[in-house]
Amino acid sequence: MKRFITYFDLLGYRNFLTNNDSELHHRVITQMYTQIDSALNETGNYKQLPNGVFVNDLTNKKVSFANYSDTIILWTESDSQEEFDSILNATYECNWRMNGYHFPVRGVLIYDELFDMNYSGKEGGYHINTFYGKGLINAHDKAESQQWAGMFLDKSVFDKVKLDDNVKNKCIDYSVPFKAGKSEEFAFRLGQNVNEESFRNVSSHIEENFKRHNKWEDIPSLKEKLQNTINFLEYLINK
Protein backbone atom coordinates (compact mmCIF):
# COMPACT_ATOMS: atom_id res chain seq x y z
CA MET A 1 0.00 0.00 0.00
CA LYS A 2 1.01 3.61 -0.43
CA ARG A 3 1.67 5.68 2.66
CA PHE A 4 3.74 8.62 3.83
CA ILE A 5 7.38 7.72 4.47
CA THR A 6 10.23 9.75 5.90
CA TYR A 7 13.65 8.27 5.21
CA PHE A 8 16.90 9.76 6.42
CA ASP A 9 20.54 8.75 6.82
CA LEU A 10 23.11 9.71 9.44
CA LEU A 11 26.09 11.48 7.85
CA GLY A 12 29.49 10.34 9.15
CA TYR A 13 28.14 7.27 10.94
CA ARG A 14 30.96 5.00 9.79
CA ASN A 15 33.61 7.39 11.12
CA PHE A 16 31.63 7.78 14.34
CA LEU A 17 31.70 4.02 14.93
CA THR A 18 35.29 3.55 13.77
CA ASN A 19 36.86 6.40 15.72
CA ASN A 20 35.09 6.08 19.09
CA ASP A 21 34.56 3.49 21.80
CA SER A 22 31.34 1.59 22.50
CA GLU A 23 30.58 3.68 25.59
CA LEU A 24 30.34 6.83 23.47
CA HIS A 25 28.39 4.93 20.79
CA HIS A 26 25.78 3.97 23.38
CA ARG A 27 25.48 7.47 24.84
CA VAL A 28 25.16 9.28 21.51
CA ILE A 29 22.74 6.78 19.98
CA THR A 30 20.57 6.83 23.12
CA GLN A 31 20.45 10.65 22.99
CA MET A 32 19.58 10.49 19.31
CA TYR A 33 16.64 8.15 19.89
CA THR A 34 15.40 10.37 22.70
CA GLN A 35 15.25 13.28 20.25
CA ILE A 36 13.33 11.20 17.71
CA ASP A 37 10.92 10.07 20.44
CA SER A 38 10.40 13.73 21.34
CA ALA A 39 9.64 14.54 17.70
CA LEU A 40 7.00 11.79 17.67
CA ASN A 41 5.45 12.90 20.97
CA GLU A 42 2.71 15.18 19.64
CA THR A 43 0.80 15.25 22.94
CA GLY A 44 3.78 16.39 24.99
CA ASN A 45 2.93 13.78 27.63
CA TYR A 46 5.48 11.76 29.58
CA LYS A 47 5.35 8.58 31.63
CA GLN A 48 7.44 7.49 34.57
CA LEU A 49 9.39 4.24 34.44
CA PRO A 50 9.79 1.98 37.50
CA ASN A 51 13.27 3.44 38.05
CA GLY A 52 11.78 6.92 38.34
CA VAL A 53 12.96 8.19 34.94
CA PHE A 54 10.44 10.10 32.79
CA VAL A 55 10.26 9.24 29.08
CA ASN A 56 8.11 10.34 26.14
CA ASP A 57 4.66 8.76 26.20
CA LEU A 58 4.12 7.44 22.67
CA THR A 59 1.01 5.41 23.49
CA ASN A 60 -1.17 7.26 20.96
CA LYS A 61 1.45 8.15 18.36
CA LYS A 62 0.32 8.23 14.73
CA VAL A 63 3.77 7.69 13.22
CA SER A 64 5.88 4.52 13.47
CA PHE A 65 9.67 4.51 13.71
CA ALA A 66 12.40 1.99 12.87
CA ASN A 67 16.16 2.07 12.48
CA TYR A 68 18.73 -0.15 10.82
CA SER A 69 22.42 0.79 10.82
CA ASP A 70 22.68 4.45 9.71
CA THR A 71 19.15 4.61 8.25
CA ILE A 72 16.01 5.81 10.04
CA ILE A 73 12.49 5.59 8.68
CA LEU A 74 9.19 7.00 9.89
CA TRP A 75 5.92 5.92 8.33
CA THR A 76 2.16 6.22 8.67
CA GLU A 77 -0.39 3.43 8.69
CA SER A 78 -2.67 5.23 6.23
CA ASP A 79 -2.60 8.14 3.80
CA SER A 80 -5.06 10.35 5.72
CA GLN A 81 -4.57 14.09 6.12
CA GLU A 82 -4.35 13.63 9.88
CA GLU A 83 -1.48 11.15 9.64
CA PHE A 84 0.27 13.28 7.03
CA ASP A 85 0.17 16.25 9.42
CA SER A 86 1.70 14.05 12.12
CA ILE A 87 4.59 12.80 10.00
CA LEU A 88 5.16 16.28 8.57
CA ASN A 89 5.47 17.68 12.10
CA ALA A 90 7.72 14.80 13.21
CA THR A 91 9.98 15.18 10.16
CA TYR A 92 10.31 18.90 10.71
CA GLU A 93 11.24 18.31 14.35
CA CYS A 94 13.76 15.57 13.49
CA ASN A 95 15.37 17.76 10.85
CA TRP A 96 16.19 20.76 13.04
CA ARG A 97 16.92 18.74 16.18
CA MET A 98 19.31 16.32 14.50
CA ASN A 99 21.07 18.74 12.13
CA GLY A 100 21.37 21.50 14.66
CA TYR A 101 22.45 19.63 17.76
CA HIS A 102 22.87 15.86 17.54
CA PHE A 103 23.89 14.16 14.29
CA PRO A 104 23.84 15.51 10.72
CA VAL A 105 21.22 13.84 8.51
CA ARG A 106 19.82 14.07 5.00
CA GLY A 107 16.50 12.69 3.87
CA VAL A 108 13.07 13.03 2.32
CA LEU A 109 9.36 12.69 3.09
CA ILE A 110 7.58 10.93 0.21
CA TYR A 111 4.25 9.28 -0.60
CA ASP A 112 4.92 5.82 -1.98
CA GLU A 113 4.61 2.07 -1.51
CA LEU A 114 5.87 0.49 1.71
CA PHE A 115 5.14 -2.80 3.45
CA ASP A 116 6.40 -3.95 6.85
CA MET A 117 6.64 -7.52 8.13
CA ASN A 118 7.01 -8.39 11.82
CA TYR A 119 7.15 -11.92 13.21
CA SER A 120 8.54 -13.62 16.33
CA GLY A 121 8.84 -17.40 16.51
CA LYS A 122 7.17 -19.19 19.41
CA GLU A 123 10.42 -20.90 20.36
CA GLY A 124 12.12 -17.54 20.89
CA GLY A 125 15.30 -16.14 19.44
CA TYR A 126 13.77 -15.87 15.95
CA HIS A 127 12.51 -12.48 14.81
CA ILE A 128 11.63 -10.88 11.50
CA ASN A 129 11.37 -7.11 11.28
CA THR A 130 11.71 -6.05 7.67
CA PHE A 131 10.46 -3.52 5.14
CA TYR A 132 9.99 -3.66 1.40
CA GLY A 133 8.31 -1.78 -1.41
CA LYS A 134 9.27 0.57 -4.22
CA GLY A 135 8.90 3.53 -1.87
CA LEU A 136 11.88 2.34 0.12
CA ILE A 137 14.11 2.41 -2.98
CA ASN A 138 12.78 5.75 -4.18
CA ALA A 139 13.26 7.34 -0.76
CA HIS A 140 16.78 5.90 -0.47
CA ASP A 141 17.79 7.28 -3.87
CA LYS A 142 16.36 10.74 -3.11
CA ALA A 143 18.14 10.85 0.25
CA GLU A 144 21.51 9.55 -0.96
CA SER A 145 21.66 11.99 -3.87
CA GLN A 146 21.55 15.12 -1.69
CA GLN A 147 24.67 17.22 -1.07
CA TRP A 148 23.86 18.77 2.30
CA ALA A 149 22.50 18.01 5.74
CA GLY A 150 18.77 18.59 5.36
CA MET A 151 15.44 17.14 4.28
CA PHE A 152 12.80 17.99 1.73
CA LEU A 153 9.13 17.26 1.12
CA ASP A 154 8.75 15.35 -2.12
CA LYS A 155 6.05 16.52 -4.52
CA SER A 156 4.56 13.01 -4.52
CA VAL A 157 2.78 13.82 -1.24
CA PHE A 158 0.52 16.24 -3.08
CA ASP A 159 -1.07 13.28 -4.84
CA LYS A 160 -2.97 12.86 -1.55
CA VAL A 161 -2.83 16.13 0.41
CA LYS A 162 -3.01 19.84 -0.26
CA LEU A 163 -0.27 22.45 -0.01
CA ASP A 164 -1.69 24.09 3.12
CA ASP A 165 -0.45 26.50 5.80
CA ASN A 166 1.08 23.70 7.88
CA VAL A 167 3.34 22.78 4.97
CA LYS A 168 4.18 26.42 4.21
CA ASN A 169 5.14 27.07 7.84
CA LYS A 170 7.56 24.13 7.96
CA CYS A 171 8.90 24.05 4.40
CA ILE A 172 10.19 26.64 1.96
CA ASP A 173 10.85 26.66 -1.79
CA TYR A 174 14.58 26.18 -2.25
CA SER A 175 17.09 24.95 -4.82
CA VAL A 176 18.15 21.84 -2.93
CA PRO A 177 21.72 20.72 -3.79
CA PHE A 178 21.97 17.27 -5.34
CA LYS A 179 24.98 15.43 -6.76
CA ALA A 180 23.57 15.98 -10.25
CA GLY A 181 22.78 19.67 -9.64
CA LYS A 182 20.16 21.77 -7.89
CA SER A 183 16.42 21.09 -7.93
CA GLU A 184 13.52 23.24 -6.75
CA GLU A 185 11.95 21.43 -3.79
CA PHE A 186 10.07 22.10 -0.55
CA ALA A 187 12.97 22.12 1.92
CA PHE A 188 12.30 21.66 5.62
CA ARG A 189 13.27 24.72 7.61
CA LEU A 190 16.02 24.45 10.24
CA GLY A 191 13.78 25.87 12.94
CA GLN A 192 11.76 29.05 12.86
CA ASN A 193 12.72 32.74 12.93
CA VAL A 194 16.29 32.47 11.70
CA ASN A 195 17.70 35.99 11.65
CA GLU A 196 21.08 37.68 11.41
CA GLU A 197 21.48 37.60 15.18
CA SER A 198 20.88 33.85 15.48
CA PHE A 199 22.65 32.86 12.25
CA ARG A 200 26.14 32.83 13.74
CA ASN A 201 25.11 30.66 16.70
CA VAL A 202 23.10 28.16 14.66
CA SER A 203 25.72 27.87 11.91
CA SER A 204 28.35 27.27 14.61
CA HIS A 205 26.20 24.47 16.06
CA ILE A 206 25.81 22.89 12.62
CA GLU A 207 29.55 22.97 11.92
CA GLU A 208 30.32 21.52 15.35
CA ASN A 209 27.71 18.83 14.71
CA PHE A 210 29.50 17.79 11.48
CA LYS A 211 32.85 17.52 13.30
CA ARG A 212 31.85 16.24 16.75
CA HIS A 213 32.86 12.71 17.84
CA ASN A 214 35.62 12.32 15.24
CA LYS A 215 33.19 12.21 12.29
CA TRP A 216 35.00 14.78 10.17
CA GLU A 217 37.20 14.00 7.16
CA ASP A 218 39.10 16.68 5.29
CA ILE A 219 37.60 15.82 1.91
CA PRO A 220 35.93 18.08 -0.69
CA SER A 221 32.54 16.32 -0.70
CA LEU A 222 32.10 16.68 3.05
CA LYS A 223 33.19 20.32 3.01
CA GLU A 224 30.65 20.90 0.24
CA LYS A 225 27.83 19.32 2.28
CA LEU A 226 28.66 21.54 5.24
CA GLN A 227 28.86 24.70 3.13
CA ASN A 228 25.60 23.87 1.35
CA THR A 229 23.90 23.47 4.72
CA ILE A 230 25.23 26.83 5.93
CA ASN A 231 24.12 28.42 2.65
CA PHE A 232 20.57 27.20 3.28
CA LEU A 233 20.60 28.53 6.81
CA GLU A 234 21.70 31.91 5.46
CA TYR A 235 18.88 31.78 2.91
CA LEU A 236 16.41 31.35 5.77
CA ILE A 237 17.34 34.67 7.37
CA ASN A 238 14.08 36.65 7.73
CA LYS A 239 12.24 34.24 5.38
CSV table of C-alpha atoms in Angstrom, one decimal:
chain,number,residue,atom,x,y,z
A,1,MET,CA,0.0,0.0,0.0
A,2,LYS,CA,1.0,3.6,-0.4
A,3,ARG,CA,1.7,5.7,2.7
A,4,PHE,CA,3.7,8.6,3.8
A,5,ILE,CA,7.4,7.7,4.5
A,6,THR,CA,10.2,9.8,5.9
A,7,TYR,CA,13.6,8.3,5.2
A,8,PHE,CA,16.9,9.8,6.4
A,9,ASP,CA,20.5,8.8,6.8
A,10,LEU,CA,23.1,9.7,9.4
A,11,LEU,CA,26.1,11.5,7.9
A,12,GLY,CA,29.5,10.3,9.1
A,13,TYR,CA,28.1,7.3,10.9
A,14,ARG,CA,31.0,5.0,9.8
A,15,ASN,CA,33.6,7.4,11.1
A,16,PHE,CA,31.6,7.8,14.3
A,17,LEU,CA,31.7,4.0,14.9
A,18,THR,CA,35.3,3.5,13.8
A,19,ASN,CA,36.9,6.4,15.7
A,20,ASN,CA,35.1,6.1,19.1
A,21,ASP,CA,34.6,3.5,21.8
A,22,SER,CA,31.3,1.6,22.5
A,23,GLU,CA,30.6,3.7,25.6
A,24,LEU,CA,30.3,6.8,23.5
A,25,HIS,CA,28.4,4.9,20.8
A,26,HIS,CA,25.8,4.0,23.4
A,27,ARG,CA,25.5,7.5,24.8
A,28,VAL,CA,25.2,9.3,21.5
A,29,ILE,CA,22.7,6.8,20.0
A,30,THR,CA,20.6,6.8,23.1
A,31,GLN,CA,20.4,10.7,23.0
A,32,MET,CA,19.6,10.5,19.3
A,33,TYR,CA,16.6,8.1,19.9
A,34,THR,CA,15.4,10.4,22.7
A,35,GLN,CA,15.2,13.3,20.2
A,36,ILE,CA,13.3,11.2,17.7
A,37,ASP,CA,10.9,10.1,20.4
A,38,SER,CA,10.4,13.7,21.3
A,39,ALA,CA,9.6,14.5,17.7
A,40,LEU,CA,7.0,11.8,17.7
A,41,ASN,CA,5.5,12.9,21.0
A,42,GLU,CA,2.7,15.2,19.6
A,43,THR,CA,0.8,15.2,22.9
A,44,GLY,CA,3.8,16.4,25.0
A,45,ASN,CA,2.9,13.8,27.6
A,46,TYR,CA,5.5,11.8,29.6
A,47,LYS,CA,5.4,8.6,31.6
A,48,GLN,CA,7.4,7.5,34.6
A,49,LEU,CA,9.4,4.2,34.4
A,50,PRO,CA,9.8,2.0,37.5
A,51,ASN,CA,13.3,3.4,38.1
A,52,GLY,CA,11.8,6.9,38.3
A,53,VAL,CA,13.0,8.2,34.9
A,54,PHE,CA,10.4,10.1,32.8
A,55,VAL,CA,10.3,9.2,29.1
A,56,ASN,CA,8.1,10.3,26.1
A,57,ASP,CA,4.7,8.8,26.2
A,58,LEU,CA,4.1,7.4,22.7
A,59,THR,CA,1.0,5.4,23.5
A,60,ASN,CA,-1.2,7.3,21.0
A,61,LYS,CA,1.5,8.1,18.4
A,62,LYS,CA,0.3,8.2,14.7
A,63,VAL,CA,3.8,7.7,13.2
A,64,SER,CA,5.9,4.5,13.5
A,65,PHE,CA,9.7,4.5,13.7
A,66,ALA,CA,12.4,2.0,12.9
A,67,ASN,CA,16.2,2.1,12.5
A,68,TYR,CA,18.7,-0.2,10.8
A,69,SER,CA,22.4,0.8,10.8
A,70,ASP,CA,22.7,4.4,9.7
A,71,THR,CA,19.1,4.6,8.3
A,72,ILE,CA,16.0,5.8,10.0
A,73,ILE,CA,12.5,5.6,8.7
A,74,LEU,CA,9.2,7.0,9.9
A,75,TRP,CA,5.9,5.9,8.3
A,76,THR,CA,2.2,6.2,8.7
A,77,GLU,CA,-0.4,3.4,8.7
A,78,SER,CA,-2.7,5.2,6.2
A,79,ASP,CA,-2.6,8.1,3.8
A,80,SER,CA,-5.1,10.3,5.7
A,81,GLN,CA,-4.6,14.1,6.1
A,82,GLU,CA,-4.3,13.6,9.9
A,83,GLU,CA,-1.5,11.2,9.6
A,84,PHE,CA,0.3,13.3,7.0
A,85,ASP,CA,0.2,16.2,9.4
A,86,SER,CA,1.7,14.0,12.1
A,87,ILE,CA,4.6,12.8,10.0
A,88,LEU,CA,5.2,16.3,8.6
A,89,ASN,CA,5.5,17.7,12.1
A,90,ALA,CA,7.7,14.8,13.2
A,91,THR,CA,10.0,15.2,10.2
A,92,TYR,CA,10.3,18.9,10.7
A,93,GLU,CA,11.2,18.3,14.4
A,94,CYS,CA,13.8,15.6,13.5
A,95,ASN,CA,15.4,17.8,10.8
A,96,TRP,CA,16.2,20.8,13.0
A,97,ARG,CA,16.9,18.7,16.2
A,98,MET,CA,19.3,16.3,14.5
A,99,ASN,CA,21.1,18.7,12.1
A,100,GLY,CA,21.4,21.5,14.7
A,101,TYR,CA,22.5,19.6,17.8
A,102,HIS,CA,22.9,15.9,17.5
A,103,PHE,CA,23.9,14.2,14.3
A,104,PRO,CA,23.8,15.5,10.7
A,105,VAL,CA,21.2,13.8,8.5
A,106,ARG,CA,19.8,14.1,5.0
A,107,GLY,CA,16.5,12.7,3.9
A,108,VAL,CA,13.1,13.0,2.3
A,109,LEU,CA,9.4,12.7,3.1
A,110,ILE,CA,7.6,10.9,0.2
A,111,TYR,CA,4.3,9.3,-0.6
A,112,ASP,CA,4.9,5.8,-2.0
A,113,GLU,CA,4.6,2.1,-1.5
A,114,LEU,CA,5.9,0.5,1.7
A,115,PHE,CA,5.1,-2.8,3.5
A,116,ASP,CA,6.4,-4.0,6.8
A,117,MET,CA,6.6,-7.5,8.1
A,118,ASN,CA,7.0,-8.4,11.8
A,119,TYR,CA,7.2,-11.9,13.2
A,120,SER,CA,8.5,-13.6,16.3
A,121,GLY,CA,8.8,-17.4,16.5
A,122,LYS,CA,7.2,-19.2,19.4
A,123,GLU,CA,10.4,-20.9,20.4
A,124,GLY,CA,12.1,-17.5,20.9
A,125,GLY,CA,15.3,-16.1,19.4
A,126,TYR,CA,13.8,-15.9,15.9
A,127,HIS,CA,12.5,-12.5,14.8
A,128,ILE,CA,11.6,-10.9,11.5
A,129,ASN,CA,11.4,-7.1,11.3
A,130,THR,CA,11.7,-6.0,7.7
A,131,PHE,CA,10.5,-3.5,5.1
A,132,TYR,CA,10.0,-3.7,1.4
A,133,GLY,CA,8.3,-1.8,-1.4
A,134,LYS,CA,9.3,0.6,-4.2
A,135,GLY,CA,8.9,3.5,-1.9
A,136,LEU,CA,11.9,2.3,0.1
A,137,ILE,CA,14.1,2.4,-3.0
A,138,ASN,CA,12.8,5.8,-4.2
A,139,ALA,CA,13.3,7.3,-0.8
A,140,HIS,CA,16.8,5.9,-0.5
A,141,ASP,CA,17.8,7.3,-3.9
A,142,LYS,CA,16.4,10.7,-3.1
A,143,ALA,CA,18.1,10.9,0.3
A,144,GLU,CA,21.5,9.6,-1.0
A,145,SER,CA,21.7,12.0,-3.9
A,146,GLN,CA,21.5,15.1,-1.7
A,147,GLN,CA,24.7,17.2,-1.1
A,148,TRP,CA,23.9,18.8,2.3
A,149,ALA,CA,22.5,18.0,5.7
A,150,GLY,CA,18.8,18.6,5.4
A,151,MET,CA,15.4,17.1,4.3
A,152,PHE,CA,12.8,18.0,1.7
A,153,LEU,CA,9.1,17.3,1.1
A,154,ASP,CA,8.8,15.4,-2.1
A,155,LYS,CA,6.0,16.5,-4.5
A,156,SER,CA,4.6,13.0,-4.5
A,157,VAL,CA,2.8,13.8,-1.2
A,158,PHE,CA,0.5,16.2,-3.1
A,159,ASP,CA,-1.1,13.3,-4.8
A,160,LYS,CA,-3.0,12.9,-1.6
A,161,VAL,CA,-2.8,16.1,0.4
A,162,LYS,CA,-3.0,19.8,-0.3
A,163,LEU,CA,-0.3,22.4,0.0
A,164,ASP,CA,-1.7,24.1,3.1
A,165,ASP,CA,-0.4,26.5,5.8
A,166,ASN,CA,1.1,23.7,7.9
A,167,VAL,CA,3.3,22.8,5.0
A,168,LYS,CA,4.2,26.4,4.2
A,169,ASN,CA,5.1,27.1,7.8
A,170,LYS,CA,7.6,24.1,8.0
A,171,CYS,CA,8.9,24.1,4.4
A,172,ILE,CA,10.2,26.6,2.0
A,173,ASP,CA,10.8,26.7,-1.8
A,174,TYR,CA,14.6,26.2,-2.2
A,175,SER,CA,17.1,25.0,-4.8
A,176,VAL,CA,18.2,21.8,-2.9
A,177,PRO,CA,21.7,20.7,-3.8
A,178,PHE,CA,22.0,17.3,-5.3
A,179,LYS,CA,25.0,15.4,-6.8
A,180,ALA,CA,23.6,16.0,-10.2
A,181,GLY,CA,22.8,19.7,-9.6
A,182,LYS,CA,20.2,21.8,-7.9
A,183,SER,CA,16.4,21.1,-7.9
A,184,GLU,CA,13.5,23.2,-6.7
A,185,GLU,CA,12.0,21.4,-3.8
A,186,PHE,CA,10.1,22.1,-0.6
A,187,ALA,CA,13.0,22.1,1.9
A,188,PHE,CA,12.3,21.7,5.6
A,189,ARG,CA,13.3,24.7,7.6
A,190,LEU,CA,16.0,24.5,10.2
A,191,GLY,CA,13.8,25.9,12.9
A,192,GLN,CA,11.8,29.1,12.9
A,193,ASN,CA,12.7,32.7,12.9
A,194,VAL,CA,16.3,32.5,11.7
A,195,ASN,CA,17.7,36.0,11.6
A,196,GLU,CA,21.1,37.7,11.4
A,197,GLU,CA,21.5,37.6,15.2
A,198,SER,CA,20.9,33.8,15.5
A,199,PHE,CA,22.7,32.9,12.2
A,200,ARG,CA,26.1,32.8,13.7
A,201,ASN,CA,25.1,30.7,16.7
A,202,VAL,CA,23.1,28.2,14.7
A,203,SER,CA,25.7,27.9,11.9
A,204,SER,CA,28.4,27.3,14.6
A,205,HIS,CA,26.2,24.5,16.1
A,206,ILE,CA,25.8,22.9,12.6
A,207,GLU,CA,29.6,23.0,11.9
A,208,GLU,CA,30.3,21.5,15.3
A,209,ASN,CA,27.7,18.8,14.7
A,210,PHE,CA,29.5,17.8,11.5
A,211,LYS,CA,32.8,17.5,13.3
A,212,ARG,CA,31.9,16.2,16.7
A,213,HIS,CA,32.9,12.7,17.8
A,214,ASN,CA,35.6,12.3,15.2
A,215,LYS,CA,33.2,12.2,12.3
A,216,TRP,CA,35.0,14.8,10.2
A,217,GLU,CA,37.2,14.0,7.2
A,218,ASP,CA,39.1,16.7,5.3
A,219,ILE,CA,37.6,15.8,1.9
A,220,PRO,CA,35.9,18.1,-0.7
A,221,SER,CA,32.5,16.3,-0.7
A,222,LEU,CA,32.1,16.7,3.0
A,223,LYS,CA,33.2,20.3,3.0
A,224,GLU,CA,30.7,20.9,0.2
A,225,LYS,CA,27.8,19.3,2.3
A,226,LEU,CA,28.7,21.5,5.2
A,227,GLN,CA,28.9,24.7,3.1
A,228,ASN,CA,25.6,23.9,1.3
A,229,THR,CA,23.9,23.5,4.7
A,230,ILE,CA,25.2,26.8,5.9
A,231,ASN,CA,24.1,28.4,2.6
A,232,PHE,CA,20.6,27.2,3.3
A,233,LEU,CA,20.6,28.5,6.8
A,234,GLU,CA,21.7,31.9,5.5
A,235,TYR,CA,18.9,31.8,2.9
A,236,LEU,CA,16.4,31.3,5.8
A,237,ILE,CA,17.3,34.7,7.4
A,238,ASN,CA,14.1,36.6,7.7
A,239,LYS,CA,12.2,34.2,5.4
